[in-house]
Coordinates of C-alpha atoms and ligand atoms in Angstrom, one line a residue:
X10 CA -5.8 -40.6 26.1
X11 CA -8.3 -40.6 23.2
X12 CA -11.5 -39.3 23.9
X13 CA -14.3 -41.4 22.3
X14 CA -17.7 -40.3 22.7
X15 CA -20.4 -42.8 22.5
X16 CA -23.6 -41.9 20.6
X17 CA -27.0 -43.8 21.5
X18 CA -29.6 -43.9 18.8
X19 CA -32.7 -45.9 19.4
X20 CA -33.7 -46.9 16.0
X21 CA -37.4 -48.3 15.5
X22 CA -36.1 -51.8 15.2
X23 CA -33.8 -52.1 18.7
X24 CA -31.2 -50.1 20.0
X25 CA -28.2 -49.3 18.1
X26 CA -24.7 -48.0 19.3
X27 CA -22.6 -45.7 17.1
X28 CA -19.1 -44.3 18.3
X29 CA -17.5 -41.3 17.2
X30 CA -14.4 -39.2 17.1
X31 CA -14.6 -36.0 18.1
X32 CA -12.4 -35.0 16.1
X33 CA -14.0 -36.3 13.6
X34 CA -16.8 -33.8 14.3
X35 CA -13.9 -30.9 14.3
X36 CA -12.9 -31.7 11.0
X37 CA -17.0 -31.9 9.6
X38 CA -17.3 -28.4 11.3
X39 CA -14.2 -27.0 10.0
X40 CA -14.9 -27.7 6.6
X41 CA -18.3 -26.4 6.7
X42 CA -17.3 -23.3 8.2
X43 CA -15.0 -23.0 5.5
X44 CA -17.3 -24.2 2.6
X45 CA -19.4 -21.3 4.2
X46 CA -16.8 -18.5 4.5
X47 CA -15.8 -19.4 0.8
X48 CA -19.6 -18.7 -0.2
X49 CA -19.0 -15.1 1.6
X50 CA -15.3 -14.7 0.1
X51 CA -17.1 -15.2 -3.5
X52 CA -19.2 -12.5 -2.7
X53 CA -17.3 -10.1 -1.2
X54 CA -14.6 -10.4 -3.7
X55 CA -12.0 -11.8 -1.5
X56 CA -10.5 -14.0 -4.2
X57 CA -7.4 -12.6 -5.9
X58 CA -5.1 -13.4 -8.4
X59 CA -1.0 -13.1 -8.6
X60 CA 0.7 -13.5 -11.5
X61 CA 4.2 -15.7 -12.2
X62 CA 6.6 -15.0 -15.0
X63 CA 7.5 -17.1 -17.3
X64 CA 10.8 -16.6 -19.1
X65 CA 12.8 -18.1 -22.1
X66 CA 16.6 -18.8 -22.4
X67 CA 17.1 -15.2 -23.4
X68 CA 15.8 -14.2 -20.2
X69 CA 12.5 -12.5 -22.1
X70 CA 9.7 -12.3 -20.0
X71 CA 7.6 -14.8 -22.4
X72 CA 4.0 -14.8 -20.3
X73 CA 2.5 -15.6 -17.1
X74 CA 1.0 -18.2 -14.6
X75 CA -2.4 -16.7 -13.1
X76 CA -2.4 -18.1 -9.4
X77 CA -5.4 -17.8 -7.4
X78 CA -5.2 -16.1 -3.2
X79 CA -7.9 -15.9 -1.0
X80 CA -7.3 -12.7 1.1
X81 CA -9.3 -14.0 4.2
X82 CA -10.3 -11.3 6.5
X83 CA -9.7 -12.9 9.4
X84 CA -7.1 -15.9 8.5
X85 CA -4.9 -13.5 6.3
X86 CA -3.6 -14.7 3.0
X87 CA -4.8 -18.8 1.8
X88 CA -2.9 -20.5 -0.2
X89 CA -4.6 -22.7 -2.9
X90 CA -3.5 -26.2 -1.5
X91 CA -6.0 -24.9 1.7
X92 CA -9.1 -24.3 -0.2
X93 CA -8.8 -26.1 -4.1
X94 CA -9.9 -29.5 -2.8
X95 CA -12.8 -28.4 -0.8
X96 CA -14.0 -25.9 -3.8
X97 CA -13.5 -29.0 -6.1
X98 CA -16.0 -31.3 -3.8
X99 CA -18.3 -28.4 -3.0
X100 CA -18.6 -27.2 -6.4
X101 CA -18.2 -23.9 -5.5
X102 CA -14.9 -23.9 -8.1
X103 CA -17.3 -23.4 -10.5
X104 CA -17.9 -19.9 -9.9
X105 CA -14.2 -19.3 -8.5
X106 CA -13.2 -21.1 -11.8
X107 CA -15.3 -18.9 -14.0
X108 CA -13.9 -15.9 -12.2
X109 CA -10.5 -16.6 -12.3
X110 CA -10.7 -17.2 -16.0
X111 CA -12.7 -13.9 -16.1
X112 CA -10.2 -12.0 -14.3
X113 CA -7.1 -13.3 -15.9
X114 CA -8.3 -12.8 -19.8
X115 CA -9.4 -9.5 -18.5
X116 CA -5.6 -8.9 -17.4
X117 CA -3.8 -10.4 -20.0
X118 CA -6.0 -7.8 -22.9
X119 CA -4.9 -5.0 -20.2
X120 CA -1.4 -6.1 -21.0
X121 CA -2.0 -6.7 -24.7
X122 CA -2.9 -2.8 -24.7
X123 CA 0.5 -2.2 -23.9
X124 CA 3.2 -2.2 -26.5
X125 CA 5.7 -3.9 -24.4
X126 CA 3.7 -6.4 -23.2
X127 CA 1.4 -7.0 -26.2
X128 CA 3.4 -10.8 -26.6
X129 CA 3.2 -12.2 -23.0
X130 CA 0.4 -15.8 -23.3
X131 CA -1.7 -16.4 -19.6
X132 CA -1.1 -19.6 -18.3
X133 CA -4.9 -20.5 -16.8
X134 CA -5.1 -23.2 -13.8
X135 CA -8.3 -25.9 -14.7
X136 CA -9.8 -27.8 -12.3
X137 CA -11.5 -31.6 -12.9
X138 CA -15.0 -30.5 -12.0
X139 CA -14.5 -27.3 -14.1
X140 CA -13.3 -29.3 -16.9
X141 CA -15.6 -31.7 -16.9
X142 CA -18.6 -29.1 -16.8
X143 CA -20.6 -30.3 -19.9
X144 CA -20.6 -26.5 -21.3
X145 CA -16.8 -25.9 -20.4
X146 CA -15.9 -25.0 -23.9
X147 CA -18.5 -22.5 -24.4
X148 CA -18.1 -20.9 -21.2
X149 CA -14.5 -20.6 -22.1
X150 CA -15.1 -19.0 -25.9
X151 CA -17.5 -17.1 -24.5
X152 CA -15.2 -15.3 -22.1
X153 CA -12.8 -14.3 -24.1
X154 CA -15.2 -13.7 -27.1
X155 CA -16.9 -10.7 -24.1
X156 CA -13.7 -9.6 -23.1
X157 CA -12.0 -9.4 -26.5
X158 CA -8.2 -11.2 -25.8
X159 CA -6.3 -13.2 -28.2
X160 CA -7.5 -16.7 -27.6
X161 CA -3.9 -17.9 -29.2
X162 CA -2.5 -16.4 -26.1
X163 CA -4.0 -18.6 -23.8
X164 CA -2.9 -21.5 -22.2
X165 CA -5.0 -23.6 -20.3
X166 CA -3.3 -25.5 -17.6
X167 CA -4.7 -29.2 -17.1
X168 CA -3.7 -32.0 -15.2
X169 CA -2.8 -35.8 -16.3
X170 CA -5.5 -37.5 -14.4
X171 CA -8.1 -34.8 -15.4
X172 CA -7.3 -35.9 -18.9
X173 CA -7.4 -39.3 -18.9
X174 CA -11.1 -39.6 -17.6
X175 CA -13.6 -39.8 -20.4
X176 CA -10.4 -39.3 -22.9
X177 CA -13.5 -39.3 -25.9
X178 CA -14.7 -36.1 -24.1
X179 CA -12.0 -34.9 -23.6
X180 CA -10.5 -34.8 -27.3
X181 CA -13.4 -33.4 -28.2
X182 CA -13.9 -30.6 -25.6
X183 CA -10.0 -29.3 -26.2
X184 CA -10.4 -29.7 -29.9
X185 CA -13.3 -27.5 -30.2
X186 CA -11.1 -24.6 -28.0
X187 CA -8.2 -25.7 -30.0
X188 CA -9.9 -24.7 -33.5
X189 CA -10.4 -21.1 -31.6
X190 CA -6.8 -21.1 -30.8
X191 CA -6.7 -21.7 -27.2
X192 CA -3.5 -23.5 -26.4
X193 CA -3.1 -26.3 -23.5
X194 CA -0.3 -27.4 -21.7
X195 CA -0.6 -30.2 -19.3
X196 CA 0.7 -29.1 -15.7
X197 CA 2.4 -31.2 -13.1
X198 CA 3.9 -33.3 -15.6
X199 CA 5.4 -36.9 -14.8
X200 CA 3.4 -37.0 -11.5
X201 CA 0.2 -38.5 -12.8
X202 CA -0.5 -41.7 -15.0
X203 CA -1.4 -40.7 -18.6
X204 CA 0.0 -43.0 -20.9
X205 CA 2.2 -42.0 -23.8
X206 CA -0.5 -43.8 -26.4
X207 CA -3.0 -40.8 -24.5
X208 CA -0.2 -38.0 -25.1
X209 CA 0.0 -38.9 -28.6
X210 CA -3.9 -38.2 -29.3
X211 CA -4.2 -35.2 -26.6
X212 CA -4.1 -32.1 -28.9
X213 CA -1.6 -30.3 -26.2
X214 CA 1.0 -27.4 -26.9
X215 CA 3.1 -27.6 -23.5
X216 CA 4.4 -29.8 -20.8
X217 CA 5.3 -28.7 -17.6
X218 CA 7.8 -30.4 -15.8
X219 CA 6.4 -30.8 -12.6
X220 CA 8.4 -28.7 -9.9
X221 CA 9.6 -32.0 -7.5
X222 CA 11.9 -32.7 -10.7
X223 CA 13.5 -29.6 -10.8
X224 CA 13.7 -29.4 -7.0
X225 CA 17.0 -31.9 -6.9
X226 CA 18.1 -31.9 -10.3
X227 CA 21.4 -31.4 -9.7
X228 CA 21.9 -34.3 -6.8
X229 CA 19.5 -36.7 -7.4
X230 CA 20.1 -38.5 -11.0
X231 CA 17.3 -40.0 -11.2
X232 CA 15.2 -36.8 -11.5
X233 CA 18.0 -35.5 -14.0
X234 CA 17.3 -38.5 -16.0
X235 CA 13.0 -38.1 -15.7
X236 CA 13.2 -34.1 -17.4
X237 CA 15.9 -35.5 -19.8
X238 CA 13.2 -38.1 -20.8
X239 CA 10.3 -35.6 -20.5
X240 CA 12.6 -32.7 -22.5
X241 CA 13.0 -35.8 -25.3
X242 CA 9.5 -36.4 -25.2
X243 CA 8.4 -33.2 -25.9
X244 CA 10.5 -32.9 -28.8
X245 CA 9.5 -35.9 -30.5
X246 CA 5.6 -35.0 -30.3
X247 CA 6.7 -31.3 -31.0
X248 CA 5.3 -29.8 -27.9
X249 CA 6.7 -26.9 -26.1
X250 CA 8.5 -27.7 -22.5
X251 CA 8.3 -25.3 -19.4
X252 CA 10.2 -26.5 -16.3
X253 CA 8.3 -24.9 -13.3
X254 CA 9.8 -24.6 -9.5
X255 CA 13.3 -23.0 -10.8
X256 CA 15.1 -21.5 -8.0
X257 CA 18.9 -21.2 -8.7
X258 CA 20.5 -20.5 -12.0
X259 CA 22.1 -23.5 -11.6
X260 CA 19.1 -25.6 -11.9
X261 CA 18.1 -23.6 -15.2
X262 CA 21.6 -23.7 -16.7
X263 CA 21.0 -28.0 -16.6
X264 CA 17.8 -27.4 -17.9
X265 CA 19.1 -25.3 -20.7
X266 CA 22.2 -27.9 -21.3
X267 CA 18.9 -30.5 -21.4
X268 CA 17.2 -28.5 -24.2
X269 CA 15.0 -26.8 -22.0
X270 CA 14.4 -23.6 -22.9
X271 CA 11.3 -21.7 -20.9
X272 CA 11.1 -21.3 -17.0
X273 CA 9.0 -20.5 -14.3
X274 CA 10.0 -20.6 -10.3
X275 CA 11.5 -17.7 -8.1
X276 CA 14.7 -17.7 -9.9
X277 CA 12.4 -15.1 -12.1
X278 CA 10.1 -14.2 -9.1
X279 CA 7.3 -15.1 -6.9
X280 CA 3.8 -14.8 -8.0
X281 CA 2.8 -11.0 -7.7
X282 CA -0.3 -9.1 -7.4
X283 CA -0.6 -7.4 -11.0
X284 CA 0.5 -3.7 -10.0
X285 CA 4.0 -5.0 -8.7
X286 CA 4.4 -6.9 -12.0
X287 CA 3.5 -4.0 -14.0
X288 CA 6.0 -2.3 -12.4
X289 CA 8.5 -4.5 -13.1
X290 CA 7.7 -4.3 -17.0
X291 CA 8.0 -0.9 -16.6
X292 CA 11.3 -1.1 -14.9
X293 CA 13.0 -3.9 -17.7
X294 CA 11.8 -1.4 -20.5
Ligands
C2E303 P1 0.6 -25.3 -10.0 O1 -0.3 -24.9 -11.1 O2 1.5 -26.4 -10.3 O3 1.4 -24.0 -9.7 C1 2.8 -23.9 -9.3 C2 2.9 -23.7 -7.8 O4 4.3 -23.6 -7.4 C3 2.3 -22.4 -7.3 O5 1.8 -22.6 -6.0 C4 3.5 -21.5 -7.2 O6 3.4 -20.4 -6.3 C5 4.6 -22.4 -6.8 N1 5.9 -22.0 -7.2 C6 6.3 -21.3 -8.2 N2 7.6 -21.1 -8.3 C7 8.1 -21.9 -7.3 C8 9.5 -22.1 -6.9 O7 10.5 -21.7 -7.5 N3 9.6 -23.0 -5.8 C9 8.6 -23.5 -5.2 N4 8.8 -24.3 -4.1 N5 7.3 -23.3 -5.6 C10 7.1 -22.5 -6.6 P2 0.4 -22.0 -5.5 O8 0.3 -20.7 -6.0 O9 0.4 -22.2 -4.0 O10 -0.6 -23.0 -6.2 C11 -0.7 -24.3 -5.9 C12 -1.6 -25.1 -6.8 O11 -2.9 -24.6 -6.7 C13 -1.3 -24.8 -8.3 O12 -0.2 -25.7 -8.7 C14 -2.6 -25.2 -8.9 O13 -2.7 -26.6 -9.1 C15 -3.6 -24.8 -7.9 N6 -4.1 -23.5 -8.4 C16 -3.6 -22.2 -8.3 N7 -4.4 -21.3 -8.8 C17 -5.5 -22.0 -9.3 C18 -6.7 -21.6 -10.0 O14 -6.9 -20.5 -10.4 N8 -7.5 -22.6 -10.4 C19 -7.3 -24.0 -10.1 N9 -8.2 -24.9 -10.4 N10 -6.2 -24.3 -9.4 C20 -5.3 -23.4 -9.0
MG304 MG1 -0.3 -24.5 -13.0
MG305 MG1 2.5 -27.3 -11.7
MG306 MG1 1.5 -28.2 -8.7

């Protein structure tokens, strides 16, 4: 049985009848509460980042993904799908987005400190809203100008429909962080709708073959033939191709055979808070 509540207003001009859902009202409360716990989780520094290694055919650890957690006191560990949309709509990924890109060039100088890991490039997630900030490129120079990282060692992560809105902006904004050094590589490739005119003027470093490619590789050809083409591509506008979601060494061995020769996915590991991955450099030394 659905439960429909009936809502009387009596305007000035007559009466007038609205109906709602109630759970309608749920999901309006929910996402308050939320939007409201996220304001308290900025605050109280509940926001962490893990890190995900990237690797190349040689099986050198080549850089990192920065992926963003929220350690909720109460719900336990949120996952980004949970909380990135709202953030996007309440704008509070501004300041989540200005941290995480704090945090992670903060990280990725720690590492450059270190001998062993003075190579490794930070692969940072950007969001639309953050993107399309009208200051986004000096916010970004001036982090890493505070901090003191290699700019060349950065890889912003964007998305296909974040570029192709306002593309005149958009040139211009990554061109400006290009002639700093900042690298780009476009993330979730071959599920959005840029155009290959777009690709061609986009001054980008990387693709990233979006994971639901890699997933069936092996039994679904058509996917096969999508990172062929994507692999191709990325050769022919001499950009750099990372295939992301690889879980077997089966899957990376077709995407080596393919000319695919960097990887991401828990074939290599799961994305790690920083101590446990420092470890790990310790331990392949
Ligand atoms: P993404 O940037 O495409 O990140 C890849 C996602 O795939 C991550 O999910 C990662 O944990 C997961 N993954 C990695 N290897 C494998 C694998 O082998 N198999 C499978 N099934 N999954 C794998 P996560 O961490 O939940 O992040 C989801 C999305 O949230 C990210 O997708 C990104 O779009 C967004 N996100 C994460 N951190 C940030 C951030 O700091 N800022 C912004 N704006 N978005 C972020
Ligand atoms: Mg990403
Ligand atoms: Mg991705
Ligand atoms: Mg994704």
């Amino acid at each position: 049985q659905v439960e429909v509540a009936m809502y009387e207003a009596k305007a000035s001009g007559g009466n007038n009848v609205y109906f709602f859902d109630p759970d309608m009202l749920n999901i309006v409360t929910t996402r308050a509460m939320m939007e409201a716990d996220m304001r308290t989780g900025i605050s109280q520094e509940q926001f962490i980042l893990h890190y995900q290694l990237q690797v190349n055919s040689a099986g050198k650890i080549i850089g990192a993904e920065a992926l963003l957690r929220w350690q909720h006191p109460e719900k336990g560990m949120i996952s980004p799908a949970e909380f990135i949309p709202l953030a996007e709509e309440s704008g509070l990924i501004i300041p989540i987005g200005n941290w995480v890109m704090r945090t992670a060039c903060a990280q990725l100088r720690a590492w450059h400190q270190q001998k062993e890991t003075s190579h490794l490039t930070m692969s940072i997630n950007v969001s639309a809203k953050q993107f399309r900030q009208p200051d986004f490129s000096d916010i970004v120079l001036h982090c890493i100008d505070h901090i003191g990282v290699d700019a060349r060692k950065i890889k912003l992560e964007l998305t296909e429909s974040l570029l192709v809105d306002n593309i005149e902006e958009t040139i211009q904004k990554m061109h400006l962080l290009k002639a700093h050094g900042v690298c780009f590589s476009l993330d979730d490739f071959g599920t959005g709708y840029s155009s290959l005119s777009y690709l061609k003027q986009l001054p980008l470093d990387q693709l990233k073959i979006d994971q639901s490619f890699v997933k069936d590789i092996l039994i679904n050809p058509n996917d096969a033939a999508i990172t062929r083409t994507i692999i191709g591509l990325g050769k022919s506008l001499g950009l750099a191709v990372i295939a992301e979601g690889v879980e077997t060494e089966t899957q990376r061995l077709f995407l080596q055979n393919q000319d695919c020769h960097a990887f991401q996915g828990y074939l290599f590991g799961k994305p790690v808070p920083e101590l446990d991955l420092t470890r790990k450099f310790s331990l392949s030394r």
